[in-house]
Amino acid sequence: MKRAPASTASKNARVRQDTRCHSHTNSFQHSRHVEPSDVAERSSSPRRRRRYRSRSHERPLYPDYYRPYDSRRDLLRDHSNDPRVADLFQGITVEERNLSALVSSMTDMDVGSGDRYRGSGYRGGGNKRRRDDEDDYHYSPGGRGDRRGPQRRRYDDAPPRRRYEEPAHAKLRRTILNIASSTKLPQDEAIEIAEYLRDHFDEEDARGEFYDTLLQLIVEQPLKIPFVAAVVFYGNQAKIEIASEAIKLVGDRLQETFNAGQWKEFKLFLRFFACLQPLFEEDGIFALLEQLFDTVVDLQSANENDVVGIELVKIILLTIPYALVSGGSRYHEKAGELLSNTGIVAGNMLPMESLIHTYDNENEDKVIGYHSIIGILQQQLTRESENGWEIACIPKFDAEALQKKQSEDTLPTTPPTHAFPTFTIPSPVNPGSKPLFPEAYFSLFANHENGTVPKTDDIAASLIRDAIVDTIDQLDFNRDAAAKFLIELDSYWSLDTFAKRGTPFDKFREVVGDKVMYKSEDMIIDAIFSQLFKLPTADHKLVYYHALITSCCKLAPQAIAPSLGRAIRTIYQSLHVLDLELTYRFLDWFTHHLSNFEFRWRWAEWIGDLELSNLQPKKAFIIAALDKEIRLSFAKRIRSTLPQEMNELIPARLDEDNSPEFKYDNPVDVPYSAQAKELIQQLKKKAPAEEVQKTIDQIHDLANEQGVADVLIPSTDAFVTAICRLGAKSLAHVLSCIERGKDRLIEVAQTSEAARRQIVASVFGYWKDQPGVAVRIIDILLNYTILAPMTVIQWVLGENLGAGEGLAESWVYEIISITIAKVSSRNRQIVNSRVVKGLPQDMIDMVEATLSKDRDAARELFKYLEDVLRALAQGSTDRLMEKEMSGEISKEDGELIKAWGKRWHTVFVRKSAVEESVVGEQAVEARIRLLAAEPDPEPEAMDTEVANGDATEEVAVNGD
Amino acid sequence: MPALRKKSTVERLDKASSYASSKNRRRNQNRRDGQREREPTPEDEKLKDATTLYVGNLSFYTTEEQIHELFSKCGEIKRLVMGLDRFQKTPCGFCFVEYYTHQDALDCMKYIGGTKLDERIIRSDLDEGFAEGRQYGRGKSGGQVRDEYRDEYDPGRGGYGRAIQEEESYAKEYE
């Protein structure tokens, strides 16, 4: 037996474990299926600890054809200057030990507190464990030479640590950062801060810190905008300069963000002004909103596919409610006018919108129909205007609170007002660095009768959603902080907006009664899924949303988990009508999520679906989920988390954890076995090409004797299978084997189309039980340009597909979308390298020639995909018709295949349209025009490039 | 927009957490009023376009494929170097993951560091880049230093610390 780790003394160590862990026995009692020993048991599996070659230079870098325009932009970015600021997190420890409660409550509604401390306690207690987790790299126990114990963690820097008076700048920063997060009335807090600022306004340090923090808060913690605006509002009464300085600074940012097309930041600065509407002379912000709308009209009349105008309308509509809440009834008329103007744009449907439906809009099983975000906003605001603009959810402040407080000694005076900062709209308008698309409003829970989230006609739906989404987007650099603000969602809205945190779903109506109140956990989960499910692409790498959900679950397991469980079940029930790309995002999230929570899921409730045909989306999902789980773990472990009934979904062979069998080991069934074995030996000892060729020639001779038309097919099969077999130990091994066979493979691929496809076939053939590994290997072969994208697609959707059954397999989708993403990402990189200021003409010519060639190649790919998929969707492929005739495929399965074809088709038509809109001639020309119009070359050009790079990354990662 | 990239309102998870910068942070707290921004240290300079991550607290049994499956969620992986026991040449609980871009590495810090792989919370840190020799454990017995003296049982990392195991087996002999 190959030796597993921990061999020496492991026996007596095991014994010691028993005694040592005795003190933890109590915490173990509540564990359900998973015993720690399950995890330890793997030491019995030999495959998992392979010896590696000792010198790393034998392991080449992964090849990288699709990465020609490297990471120049990263050089421009310096993230190293921000000091850590942790004082926001007083007393919050992200503890792992509550987690089993989470998972069980995701499945069972009632959770006793009994199992709270189980966690992964088998590794030993509290701090010690944490230190091992976190500090193994640079931390040396004896090295620090002091008695402070483990280093402090991130969140426990409590603010006023020492007994001395907190300096003014620190106090201002702390108090404004923490506004609305304590039990104090936010209004009182705002007044206190304003007065404190007034008293210290002459201290440059304090003033500077205050405004820095203010600006940063607006863009990073959008939920707090009404509150920080209140500070400035009261500040205006306390000392007029407090407000005038804020207005000036924010006014500058407003202009800068507009010029740069940073729409999110622009919207947030605008919101801050909306909350200060009473401070402005005349129409205040409404004049600006009208100015923006005029721009929209210009943009839309110049281009019917314009998306910037749509973005601006969204911003206008989302600003109005804040301005009305602070400005009061005298602006109702203005708002009404604006609203009647935006109606046409908001009601308009762009061609692109038909491609971004979350659900099949025609099907009645859909969870929610398609609504565009601006369409729904327009409706909600119209309804609100008919109801006298109540806008209940936005927090309100008493304009006279400060005067009331002071009224004992002074007479109330009219607070001073300010001119709204001048704002100019540049021409042409910079659309920003990220490609814009119309957005759909998505909610999993909106149509549920329990009313835990606002109905789609309720303005609260859009306002709260928008603020949550901004918080998620802006705080992606600290998912735990984002999660914390989301969990505290109810603190940032008016008092009766939300029911008490953690109100159980089934008691919700009972608790809330007749009032309109929402369940904050449902709104959080709803919002996160709306982002995870955003089409055509999510704003961040999808894994961010995975991590965010995990963080939310860690922070408030008992509140969040049940909502999450309901979300999962709702999605699962509607899988057959969900956009196919989204089912794979869901799959990826679901399995990654479970991997963070001991792979616990109540599979038993889906056992009924095991009887379904593998072509049923639910069954296909279960099969795919198990495969994904195994990839993150190992077969035996995943099996241990499943009910008996699901056992057969995991091939028993996988438990062995051996390399897949080499088909040539069985000489009875498979010809050429002697030669294939010889090839392995030759690869192993790195035999010269001539020797290998001799063996290949033998195969060719044999094949000729048997009348094989293309003798390269059997020889390629043997050669590639041998590479797979020899490289089965790990990716590093297969990489070095491919490296050895590279020249031959390239030669073969250039000689015969069929042999080229055979390479793909052999890889998937060898790894048929673990298609994930095959996908990685194909990925490597694509990067080496041994395979062309078209080869992969032709094999996967051709020979491999049968009558179309393959459409239901997740790896088929995975490999196609990876291939397409590679091609798309390369094209985007080429475009980015074109849109650079001051490129010499010969470079321009070269880049454009490459672009035009590669763009055509991509179009050809998409066309091929669309044709194949359309035929499948219509059921007009020969193979399907034959099999249906012969009864090999039942009528129902035939229908299912067509349905898969249709869903596939939708996805790739969309992807094709998206790429057209980003790298198509029109799009590129528009960007070149914009570039030409840019005044100052250096900083702007660099900025655009940095951000464009980001967008490309996302395609590459989120491409599936 | 340099003004917007100033001091964040919450800590960033994509900062290198090396011992050097933590030392620097402490020093900084003591002179809070004077200088608000921390000046870049040589370490920061080295890491400012790092594309490599050190990944720690892996189980010895975690395979390259598993690491790939998780870490490719943040971007295409350029190279993966498993940390090996210096003598046995078997994985010893850490690895280097190299991406093509600095941004992918930062995203990995933000989204994957501190989450679980193979049911263990893994730790990620920006790294100045892999160099030959660094794939080996630096502990006396070939593994990582932390696995020498660990007095807790960790089944994913070979039981108790090696030094402690040895001590025990000596004790047995004299019984």
PDB file of N, CA and C in Angstrom, chain B residues 30-63:
ATOM      1  N   ASN B  30       0.783  54.704  17.325  1.00  0.00           N
ATOM      2  CA  ASN B  30       1.326  55.549  18.368  1.00  0.00           C
ATOM      3  C   ASN B  30       1.510  57.000  17.942  1.00  0.00           C
ATOM      4  N   ARG B  31       1.553  57.219  16.653  1.00  0.00           N
ATOM      5  CA  ARG B  31       1.667  58.631  16.279  1.00  0.00           C
ATOM      6  C   ARG B  31       0.548  58.952  15.301  1.00  0.00           C
ATOM      7  N   ARG B  32      -0.602  58.854  15.875  1.00  0.00           N
ATOM      8  CA  ARG B  32      -1.784  58.945  15.058  1.00  0.00           C
ATOM      9  C   ARG B  32      -1.991  60.320  14.464  1.00  0.00           C
ATOM     10  N   ASP B  33      -1.713  61.330  15.291  1.00  0.00           N
ATOM     11  CA  ASP B  33      -2.081  62.678  14.850  1.00  0.00           C
ATOM     12  C   ASP B  33      -1.218  63.145  13.685  1.00  0.00           C
ATOM     13  N   GLY B  34       0.080  62.933  13.818  1.00  0.00           N
ATOM     14  CA  GLY B  34       1.003  63.469  12.831  1.00  0.00           C
ATOM     15  C   GLY B  34       0.648  63.053  11.422  1.00  0.00           C
ATOM     16  N   GLN B  35       0.791  61.786  11.181  1.00  0.00           N
ATOM     17  CA  GLN B  35       0.744  61.347   9.800  1.00  0.00           C
ATOM     18  C   GLN B  35      -0.382  60.346   9.646  1.00  0.00           C
ATOM     19  N   ARG B  36      -1.290  60.609   8.797  1.00  0.00           N
ATOM     20  CA  ARG B  36      -2.410  59.697   8.712  1.00  0.00           C
ATOM     21  C   ARG B  36      -2.139  58.510   7.792  1.00  0.00           C
ATOM     22  N   GLU B  37      -1.439  58.758   6.743  1.00  0.00           N
ATOM     23  CA  GLU B  37      -1.194  57.676   5.791  1.00  0.00           C
ATOM     24  C   GLU B  37       0.113  56.974   6.130  1.00  0.00           C
ATOM     25  N   ARG B  38       0.092  55.685   6.007  1.00  0.00           N
ATOM     26  CA  ARG B  38       1.299  54.908   6.244  1.00  0.00           C
ATOM     27  C   ARG B  38       2.161  54.951   4.988  1.00  0.00           C
ATOM     28  N   GLU B  39       3.416  55.249   5.171  1.00  0.00           N
ATOM     29  CA  GLU B  39       4.252  55.297   3.972  1.00  0.00           C
ATOM     30  C   GLU B  39       4.603  53.872   3.551  1.00  0.00           C
ATOM     31  N   PRO B  40       4.762  53.636   2.254  1.00  0.00           N
ATOM     32  CA  PRO B  40       5.024  52.280   1.785  1.00  0.00           C
ATOM     33  C   PRO B  40       6.369  51.744   2.294  1.00  0.00           C
ATOM     34  N   THR B  41       6.357  50.544   2.750  1.00  0.00           N
ATOM     35  CA  THR B  41       7.587  49.902   3.200  1.00  0.00           C
ATOM     36  C   THR B  41       8.142  49.110   2.022  1.00  0.00           C
ATOM     37  N   PRO B  42       9.382  48.648   2.145  1.00  0.00           N
ATOM     38  CA  PRO B  42       9.935  47.823   1.063  1.00  0.00           C
ATOM     39  C   PRO B  42       9.057  46.610   0.757  1.00  0.00           C
ATOM     40  N   GLU B  43       8.443  46.057   1.808  1.00  0.00           N
ATOM     41  CA  GLU B  43       7.575  44.901   1.593  1.00  0.00           C
ATOM     42  C   GLU B  43       6.403  45.268   0.697  1.00  0.00           C
ATOM     43  N   ASP B  44       5.827  46.448   0.982  1.00  0.00           N
ATOM     44  CA  ASP B  44       4.688  46.882   0.180  1.00  0.00           C
ATOM     45  C   ASP B  44       5.096  47.017  -1.282  1.00  0.00           C
ATOM     46  N   GLU B  45       6.278  47.572  -1.475  1.00  0.00           N
ATOM     47  CA  GLU B  45       6.764  47.758  -2.843  1.00  0.00           C
ATOM     48  C   GLU B  45       6.811  46.436  -3.592  1.00  0.00           C
ATOM     49  N   LYS B  46       7.362  45.440  -2.919  1.00  0.00           N
ATOM     50  CA  LYS B  46       7.492  44.126  -3.545  1.00  0.00           C
ATOM     51  C   LYS B  46       6.135  43.531  -3.883  1.00  0.00           C
ATOM     52  N   LEU B  47       5.146  43.849  -3.057  1.00  0.00           N
ATOM     53  CA  LEU B  47       3.858  43.178  -3.208  1.00  0.00           C
ATOM     54  C   LEU B  47       2.882  43.960  -4.068  1.00  0.00           C
ATOM     55  N   LYS B  48       3.278  45.132  -4.528  1.00  0.00           N
ATOM     56  CA  LYS B  48       2.239  45.983  -5.107  1.00  0.00           C
ATOM     57  C   LYS B  48       1.737  45.483  -6.457  1.00  0.00           C
ATOM     58  N   ASP B  49       2.507  44.653  -7.138  1.00  0.00           N
ATOM     59  CA  ASP B  49       1.852  43.971  -8.260  1.00  0.00           C
ATOM     60  C   ASP B  49       1.983  42.453  -8.160  1.00  0.00           C
ATOM     61  N   ALA B  50       1.933  41.988  -6.958  1.00  0.00           N
ATOM     62  CA  ALA B  50       2.053  40.544  -6.748  1.00  0.00           C
ATOM     63  C   ALA B  50       0.914  39.798  -7.430  1.00  0.00           C
ATOM     64  N   THR B  51       1.257  38.710  -8.082  1.00  0.00           N
ATOM     65  CA  THR B  51       0.220  37.866  -8.677  1.00  0.00           C
ATOM     66  C   THR B  51       0.181  36.508  -7.988  1.00  0.00           C
ATOM     67  N   THR B  52       1.059  36.341  -7.020  1.00  0.00           N
ATOM     68  CA  THR B  52       1.151  35.041  -6.348  1.00  0.00           C
ATOM     69  C   THR B  52       0.590  35.132  -4.940  1.00  0.00           C
ATOM     70  N   LEU B  53      -0.037  34.053  -4.522  1.00  0.00           N
ATOM     71  CA  LEU B  53      -0.527  33.969  -3.165  1.00  0.00           C
ATOM     72  C   LEU B  53       0.107  32.786  -2.474  1.00  0.00           C
ATOM     73  N   TYR B  54       0.453  33.008  -1.227  1.00  0.00           N
ATOM     74  CA  TYR B  54       0.789  31.869  -0.383  1.00  0.00           C
ATOM     75  C   TYR B  54      -0.521  31.402   0.219  1.00  0.00           C
ATOM     76  N   VAL B  55      -0.765  30.122   0.197  1.00  0.00           N
ATOM     77  CA  VAL B  55      -1.993  29.595   0.783  1.00  0.00           C
ATOM     78  C   VAL B  55      -1.617  28.617   1.890  1.00  0.00           C
ATOM     79  N   GLY B  56      -2.100  28.877   3.064  1.00  0.00           N
ATOM     80  CA  GLY B  56      -1.715  28.053   4.206  1.00  0.00           C
ATOM     81  C   GLY B  56      -2.880  27.368   4.876  1.00  0.00           C
ATOM     82  N   ASN B  57      -2.526  26.525   5.825  1.00  0.00           N
ATOM     83  CA  ASN B  57      -3.475  25.711   6.596  1.00  0.00           C
ATOM     84  C   ASN B  57      -4.247  24.719   5.738  1.00  0.00           C
ATOM     85  N   LEU B  58      -3.642  24.260   4.674  1.00  0.00           N
ATOM     86  CA  LEU B  58      -4.264  23.196   3.889  1.00  0.00           C
ATOM     87  C   LEU B  58      -4.107  21.869   4.620  1.00  0.00           C
ATOM     88  N   SER B  59      -5.020  20.989   4.304  1.00  0.00           N
ATOM     89  CA  SER B  59      -4.828  19.617   4.754  1.00  0.00           C
ATOM     90  C   SER B  59      -3.732  18.984   3.900  1.00  0.00           C
ATOM     91  N   PHE B  60      -2.999  18.043   4.488  1.00  0.00           N
ATOM     92  CA  PHE B  60      -1.976  17.343   3.702  1.00  0.00           C
ATOM     93  C   PHE B  60      -2.599  16.576   2.534  1.00  0.00           C
ATOM     94  N   TYR B  61      -3.877  16.303   2.659  1.00  0.00           N
ATOM     95  CA  TYR B  61      -4.531  15.454   1.660  1.00  0.00           C
ATOM     96  C   TYR B  61      -5.187  16.245   0.545  1.00  0.00           C
ATOM     97  N   THR B  62      -5.194  17.544   0.672  1.00  0.00           N
ATOM     98  CA  THR B  62      -5.849  18.357  -0.346  1.00  0.00           C
ATOM     99  C   THR B  62      -5.049  18.292  -1.637  1.00  0.00           C
ATOM    100  N   THR B  63      -5.744  18.002  -2.722  1.00  0.00           N
ATOM    101  CA  THR B  63      -5.042  17.792  -3.986  1.00  0.00           C
ATOM    102  C   THR B  63      -4.990  19.072  -4.809  1.00  0.00           C
TER     103      THR B  63
END
